[in-house]
CSV table of C-alpha atoms in Angstrom, one decimal:
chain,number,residue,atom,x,y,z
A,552,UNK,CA,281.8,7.9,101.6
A,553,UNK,CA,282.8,4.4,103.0
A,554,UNK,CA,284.2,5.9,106.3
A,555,UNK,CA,287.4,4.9,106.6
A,556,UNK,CA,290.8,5.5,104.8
A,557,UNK,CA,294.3,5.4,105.8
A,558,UNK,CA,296.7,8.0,107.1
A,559,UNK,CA,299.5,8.2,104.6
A,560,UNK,CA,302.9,9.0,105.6
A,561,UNK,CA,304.9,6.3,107.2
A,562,UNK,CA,304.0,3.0,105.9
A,563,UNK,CA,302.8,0.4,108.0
A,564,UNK,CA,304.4,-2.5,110.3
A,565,UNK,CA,305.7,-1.8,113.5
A,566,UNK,CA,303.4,-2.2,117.0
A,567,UNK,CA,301.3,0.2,118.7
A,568,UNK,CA,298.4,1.6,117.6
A,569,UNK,CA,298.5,4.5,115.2
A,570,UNK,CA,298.1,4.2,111.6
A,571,UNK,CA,294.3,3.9,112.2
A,572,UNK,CA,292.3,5.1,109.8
A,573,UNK,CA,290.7,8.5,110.1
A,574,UNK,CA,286.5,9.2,110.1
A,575,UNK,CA,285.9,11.8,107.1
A,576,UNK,CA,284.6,15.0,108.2
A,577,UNK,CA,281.4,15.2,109.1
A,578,UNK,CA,279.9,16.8,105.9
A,579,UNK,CA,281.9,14.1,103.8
A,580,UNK,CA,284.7,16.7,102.8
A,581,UNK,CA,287.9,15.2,101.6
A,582,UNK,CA,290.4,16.3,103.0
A,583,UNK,CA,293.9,15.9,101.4
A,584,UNK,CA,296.5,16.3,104.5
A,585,UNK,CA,298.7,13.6,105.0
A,586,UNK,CA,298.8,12.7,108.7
A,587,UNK,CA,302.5,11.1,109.9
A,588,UNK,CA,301.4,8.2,112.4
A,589,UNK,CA,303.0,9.6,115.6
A,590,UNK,CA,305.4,7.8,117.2
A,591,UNK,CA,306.4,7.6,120.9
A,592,UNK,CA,309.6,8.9,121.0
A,593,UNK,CA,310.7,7.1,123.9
A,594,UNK,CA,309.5,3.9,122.7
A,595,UNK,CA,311.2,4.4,119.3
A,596,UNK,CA,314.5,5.7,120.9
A,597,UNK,CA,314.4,3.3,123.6
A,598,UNK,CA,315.0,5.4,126.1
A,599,UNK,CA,314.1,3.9,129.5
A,600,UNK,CA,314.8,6.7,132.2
A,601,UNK,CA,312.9,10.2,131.6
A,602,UNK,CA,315.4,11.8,133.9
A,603,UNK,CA,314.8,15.6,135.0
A,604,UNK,CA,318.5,16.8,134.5
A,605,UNK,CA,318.2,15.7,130.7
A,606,UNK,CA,317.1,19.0,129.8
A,607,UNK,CA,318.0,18.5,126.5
A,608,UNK,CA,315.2,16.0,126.1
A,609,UNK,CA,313.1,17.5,128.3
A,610,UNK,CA,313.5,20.7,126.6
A,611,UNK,CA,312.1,19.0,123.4
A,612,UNK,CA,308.2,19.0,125.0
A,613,UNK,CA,307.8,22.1,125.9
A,614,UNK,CA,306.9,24.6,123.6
A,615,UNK,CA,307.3,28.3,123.4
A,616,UNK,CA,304.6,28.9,126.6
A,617,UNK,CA,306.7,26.7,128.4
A,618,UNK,CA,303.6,24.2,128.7
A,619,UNK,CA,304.0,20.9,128.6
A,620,UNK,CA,303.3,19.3,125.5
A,621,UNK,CA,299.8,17.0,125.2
A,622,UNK,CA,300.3,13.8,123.9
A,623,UNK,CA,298.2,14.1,121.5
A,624,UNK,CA,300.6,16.3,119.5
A,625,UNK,CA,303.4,14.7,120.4
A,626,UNK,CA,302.6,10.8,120.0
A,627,UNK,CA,304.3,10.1,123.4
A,628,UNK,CA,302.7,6.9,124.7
A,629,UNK,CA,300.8,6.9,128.1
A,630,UNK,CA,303.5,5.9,129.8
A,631,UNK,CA,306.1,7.5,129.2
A,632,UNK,CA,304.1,10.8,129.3
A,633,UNK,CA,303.4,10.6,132.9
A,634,UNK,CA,307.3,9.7,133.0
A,635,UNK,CA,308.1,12.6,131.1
A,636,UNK,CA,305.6,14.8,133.2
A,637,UNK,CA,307.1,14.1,136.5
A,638,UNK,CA,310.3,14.6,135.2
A,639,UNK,CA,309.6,18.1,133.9
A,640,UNK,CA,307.5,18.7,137.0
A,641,UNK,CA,311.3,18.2,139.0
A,642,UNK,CA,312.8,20.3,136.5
A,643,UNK,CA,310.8,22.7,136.8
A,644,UNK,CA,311.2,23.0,140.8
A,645,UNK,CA,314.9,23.8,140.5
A,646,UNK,CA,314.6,26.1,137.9
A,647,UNK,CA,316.4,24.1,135.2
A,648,UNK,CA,313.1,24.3,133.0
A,649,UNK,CA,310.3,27.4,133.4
A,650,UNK,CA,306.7,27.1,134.2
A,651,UNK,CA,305.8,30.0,131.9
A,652,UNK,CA,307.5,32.5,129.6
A,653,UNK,CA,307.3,35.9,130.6
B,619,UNK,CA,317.7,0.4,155.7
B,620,UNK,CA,319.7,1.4,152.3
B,621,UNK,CA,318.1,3.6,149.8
B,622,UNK,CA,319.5,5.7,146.9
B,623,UNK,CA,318.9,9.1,147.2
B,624,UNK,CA,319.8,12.2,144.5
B,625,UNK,CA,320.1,15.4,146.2
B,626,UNK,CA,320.3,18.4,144.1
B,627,UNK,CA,320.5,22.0,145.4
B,628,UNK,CA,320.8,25.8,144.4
B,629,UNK,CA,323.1,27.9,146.0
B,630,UNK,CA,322.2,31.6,145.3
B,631,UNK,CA,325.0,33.5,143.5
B,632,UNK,CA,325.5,35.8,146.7
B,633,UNK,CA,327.1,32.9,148.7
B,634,UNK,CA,330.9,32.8,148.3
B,635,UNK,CA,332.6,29.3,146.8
B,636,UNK,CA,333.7,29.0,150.4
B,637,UNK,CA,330.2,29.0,151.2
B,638,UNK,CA,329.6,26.3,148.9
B,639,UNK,CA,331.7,24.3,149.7
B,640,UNK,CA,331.4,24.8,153.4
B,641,UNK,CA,327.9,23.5,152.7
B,642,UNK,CA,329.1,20.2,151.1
B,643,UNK,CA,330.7,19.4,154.5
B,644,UNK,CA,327.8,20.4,156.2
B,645,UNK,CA,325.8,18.0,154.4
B,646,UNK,CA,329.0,15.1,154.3
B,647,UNK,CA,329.1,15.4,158.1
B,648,UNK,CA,325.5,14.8,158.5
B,649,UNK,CA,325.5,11.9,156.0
B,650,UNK,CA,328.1,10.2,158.4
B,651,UNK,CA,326.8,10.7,161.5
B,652,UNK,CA,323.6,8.9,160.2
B,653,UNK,CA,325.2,6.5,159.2
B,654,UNK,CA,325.3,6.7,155.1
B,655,UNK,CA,327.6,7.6,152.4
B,656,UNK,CA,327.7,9.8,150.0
B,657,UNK,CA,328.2,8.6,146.4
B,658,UNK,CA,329.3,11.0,144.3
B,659,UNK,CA,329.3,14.4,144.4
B,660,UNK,CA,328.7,16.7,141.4
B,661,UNK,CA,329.1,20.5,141.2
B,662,UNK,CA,327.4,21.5,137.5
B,663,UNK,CA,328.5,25.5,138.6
B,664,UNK,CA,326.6,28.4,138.4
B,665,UNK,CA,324.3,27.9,135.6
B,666,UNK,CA,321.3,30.3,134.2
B,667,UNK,CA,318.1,30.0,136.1
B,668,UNK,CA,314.5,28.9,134.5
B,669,UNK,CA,312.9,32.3,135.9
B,670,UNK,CA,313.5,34.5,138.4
B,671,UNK,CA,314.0,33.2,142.0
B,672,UNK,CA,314.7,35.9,144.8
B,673,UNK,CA,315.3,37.9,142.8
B,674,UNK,CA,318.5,36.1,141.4
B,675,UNK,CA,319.1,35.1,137.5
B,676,UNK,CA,321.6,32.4,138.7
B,677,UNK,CA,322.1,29.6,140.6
B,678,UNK,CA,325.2,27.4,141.5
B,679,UNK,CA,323.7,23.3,141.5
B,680,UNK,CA,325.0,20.8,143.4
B,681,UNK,CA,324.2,17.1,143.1
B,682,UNK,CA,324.8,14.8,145.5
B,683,UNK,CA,324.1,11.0,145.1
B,684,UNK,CA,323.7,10.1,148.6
B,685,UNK,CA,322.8,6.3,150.5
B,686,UNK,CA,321.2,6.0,153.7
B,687,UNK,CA,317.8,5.9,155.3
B,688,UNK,CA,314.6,8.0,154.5
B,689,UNK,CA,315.7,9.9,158.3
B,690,UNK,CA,319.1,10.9,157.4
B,691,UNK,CA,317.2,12.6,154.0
B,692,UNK,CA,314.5,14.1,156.2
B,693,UNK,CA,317.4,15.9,158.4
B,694,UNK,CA,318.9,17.4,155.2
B,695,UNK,CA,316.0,18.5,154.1
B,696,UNK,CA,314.9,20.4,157.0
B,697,UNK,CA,318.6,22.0,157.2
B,698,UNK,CA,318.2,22.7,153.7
B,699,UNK,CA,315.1,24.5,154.2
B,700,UNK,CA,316.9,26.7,156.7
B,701,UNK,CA,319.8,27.9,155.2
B,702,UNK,CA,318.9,31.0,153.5
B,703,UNK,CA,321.1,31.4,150.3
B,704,UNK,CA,320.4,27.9,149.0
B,705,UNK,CA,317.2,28.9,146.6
B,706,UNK,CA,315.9,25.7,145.9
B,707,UNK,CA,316.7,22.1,146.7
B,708,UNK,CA,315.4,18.7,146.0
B,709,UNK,CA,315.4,15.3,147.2
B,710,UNK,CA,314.1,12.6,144.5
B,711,UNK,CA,314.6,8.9,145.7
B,712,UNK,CA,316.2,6.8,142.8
B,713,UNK,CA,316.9,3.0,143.5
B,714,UNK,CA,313.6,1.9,142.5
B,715,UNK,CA,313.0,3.3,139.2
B,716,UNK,CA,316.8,2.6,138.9
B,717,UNK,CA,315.8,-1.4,139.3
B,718,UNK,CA,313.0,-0.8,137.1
B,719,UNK,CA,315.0,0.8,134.0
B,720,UNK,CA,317.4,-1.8,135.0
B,721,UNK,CA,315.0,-4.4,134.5
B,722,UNK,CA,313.3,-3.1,131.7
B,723,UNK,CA,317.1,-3.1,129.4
B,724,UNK,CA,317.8,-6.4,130.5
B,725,UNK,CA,314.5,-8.3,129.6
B,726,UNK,CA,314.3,-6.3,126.5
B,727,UNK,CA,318.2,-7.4,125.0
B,728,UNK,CA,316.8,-10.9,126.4
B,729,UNK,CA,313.8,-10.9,124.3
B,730,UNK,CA,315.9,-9.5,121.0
B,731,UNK,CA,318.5,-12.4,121.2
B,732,UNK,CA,315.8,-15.3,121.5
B,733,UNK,CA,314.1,-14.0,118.9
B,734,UNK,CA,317.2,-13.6,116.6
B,735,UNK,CA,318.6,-16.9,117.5
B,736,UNK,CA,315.1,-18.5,116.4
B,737,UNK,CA,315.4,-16.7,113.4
B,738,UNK,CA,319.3,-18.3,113.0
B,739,UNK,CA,321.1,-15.2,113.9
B,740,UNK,CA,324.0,-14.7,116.0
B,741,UNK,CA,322.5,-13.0,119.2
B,742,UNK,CA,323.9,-9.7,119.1
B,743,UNK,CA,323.6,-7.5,116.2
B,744,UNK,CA,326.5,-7.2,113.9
B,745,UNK,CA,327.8,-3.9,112.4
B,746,UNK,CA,326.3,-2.6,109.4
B,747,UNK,CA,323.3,-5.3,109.4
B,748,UNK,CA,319.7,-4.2,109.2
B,749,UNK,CA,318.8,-0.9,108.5
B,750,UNK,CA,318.9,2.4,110.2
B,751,UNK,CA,315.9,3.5,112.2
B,752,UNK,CA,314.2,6.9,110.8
B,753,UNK,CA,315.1,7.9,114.8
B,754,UNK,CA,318.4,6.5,115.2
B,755,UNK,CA,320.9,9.4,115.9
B,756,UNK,CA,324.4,9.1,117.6
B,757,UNK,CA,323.5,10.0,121.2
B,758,UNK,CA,326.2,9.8,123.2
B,759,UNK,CA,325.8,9.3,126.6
B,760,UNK,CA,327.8,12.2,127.9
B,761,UNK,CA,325.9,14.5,125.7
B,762,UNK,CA,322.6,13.9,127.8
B,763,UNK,CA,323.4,16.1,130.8
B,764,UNK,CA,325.4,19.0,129.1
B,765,UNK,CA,324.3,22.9,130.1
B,766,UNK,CA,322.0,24.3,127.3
B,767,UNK,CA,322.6,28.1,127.6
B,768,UNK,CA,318.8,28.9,126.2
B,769,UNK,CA,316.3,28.4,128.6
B,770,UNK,CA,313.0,30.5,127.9
């Protein structure tokens, strides 16, 4: 139970952080789920403007509820999620995107 | 002082095109007496609202791309805020994160054609060289801004 193993999916190279490797579960439990190392999609696509009338991209990070969409499950960067957040925050004040479904 | 403003609004679908466009005048005539221009001026038509404002499913936008100083913005605003059918409006300032993204392209082709011409490449990347990224899609530019008919 040496702690540490590697997320499969993608292979490695490329920056960032990501593919580190994940702590078993606490009772030692393998656990056989591939886990894709998340990339930022802005970062990837080089996008450099987050603008609030793209609702097509915007439209991407917010799931049925209408919330927006944590980083965490999306692999968006720090950055460009506070971009992205403001942006849908804009959106959201004109009525191009909704705060909530009904 | 010149800054780059965006100015979108909503026009509530009880206003006539007349109205509309009586308000883009409104708006042009204050932009000049303040001494700024207006860029461009966009009309995306009446387009499906997010959720439910005044009781209204639609809205007609208008974007305005507007120069001039933070006053002149300040005065639209508050005339904005009194006219009763437009729903919503905003004012986002753009020239600075416009330098920024400007800034950001530039230094980042920079950095890709010094490192390919230590590597004893030509500079730019040639068709059909390298392979394709597991994100690479044709985007096109136009595409960005079209009107997606489902919003939730």
């Amino acid at each position: 139970m040496n702690g540490r193993r590697h997320a499969g999916g993608t292979s490695g190279g490329g920056r960032g952080r990501g593919a580190q490797g994940q702590q078993q579960g606490k009772d030692g439990a393998r656990r056989p789920m591939f886990r894709r190392r998340k990339i930022c999609k802005f970062c990837a696509e080089k996008i450099d403007d987050i603008n609030y009338k793209d609702t097509k991209l915007l439209m991407s990070f917010v799931p049925e509820r209408a919330k927006i969409m944590p980083r965490r499950i999306s692999g968006t960067c720090a950055m460009h999620q506070r971009k992205l957040r403001t942006a849908l925050m804009r959106a959201r004040q004109l009525a191009l995107l909704p705060y909530t479904s009904e | 002082m010149d800054r780059k403003y965006e100015l979108v609004y909503v026009v509530s679908p009880v206003a006539t095109d007349d109205q509309v466009s009586d308000l883009h005048t409104q708006i042009e005539a204050v932009v000049q007496r303040m001494g700024g221009r207006i860029e461009k001026t966009e009309n995306w038509g009446r387009r499906r609202l997010a959720y439910e404002i005044a009781h209204q499913k639609e809205g007609t936008y208008v974007l305005e791309v507007i120069h001039g100083a933070g006053d002149l913005m300040k005065e639209i605003d508050r005339r904005l805020k009194v006219i009763d059918y437009v729903i919503r409006h905003l004012v986002v300032r753009v020239d600075e994160t416009e330098q920024v993204v400007e800034r950001r392209r530039t230094t980042r082709t920079e950095q890709s054609r010094r490192r390919r011409v230590a590597r004893g490449l030509a500079p730019d990347r040639q068709p059909g060289e390298g392979q394709r990224g597991e994100f690479e899609d044709e985007r096109d530019e136009d595409d960005r801004f079209e009107v997606t008919e489902d919003i939730r």
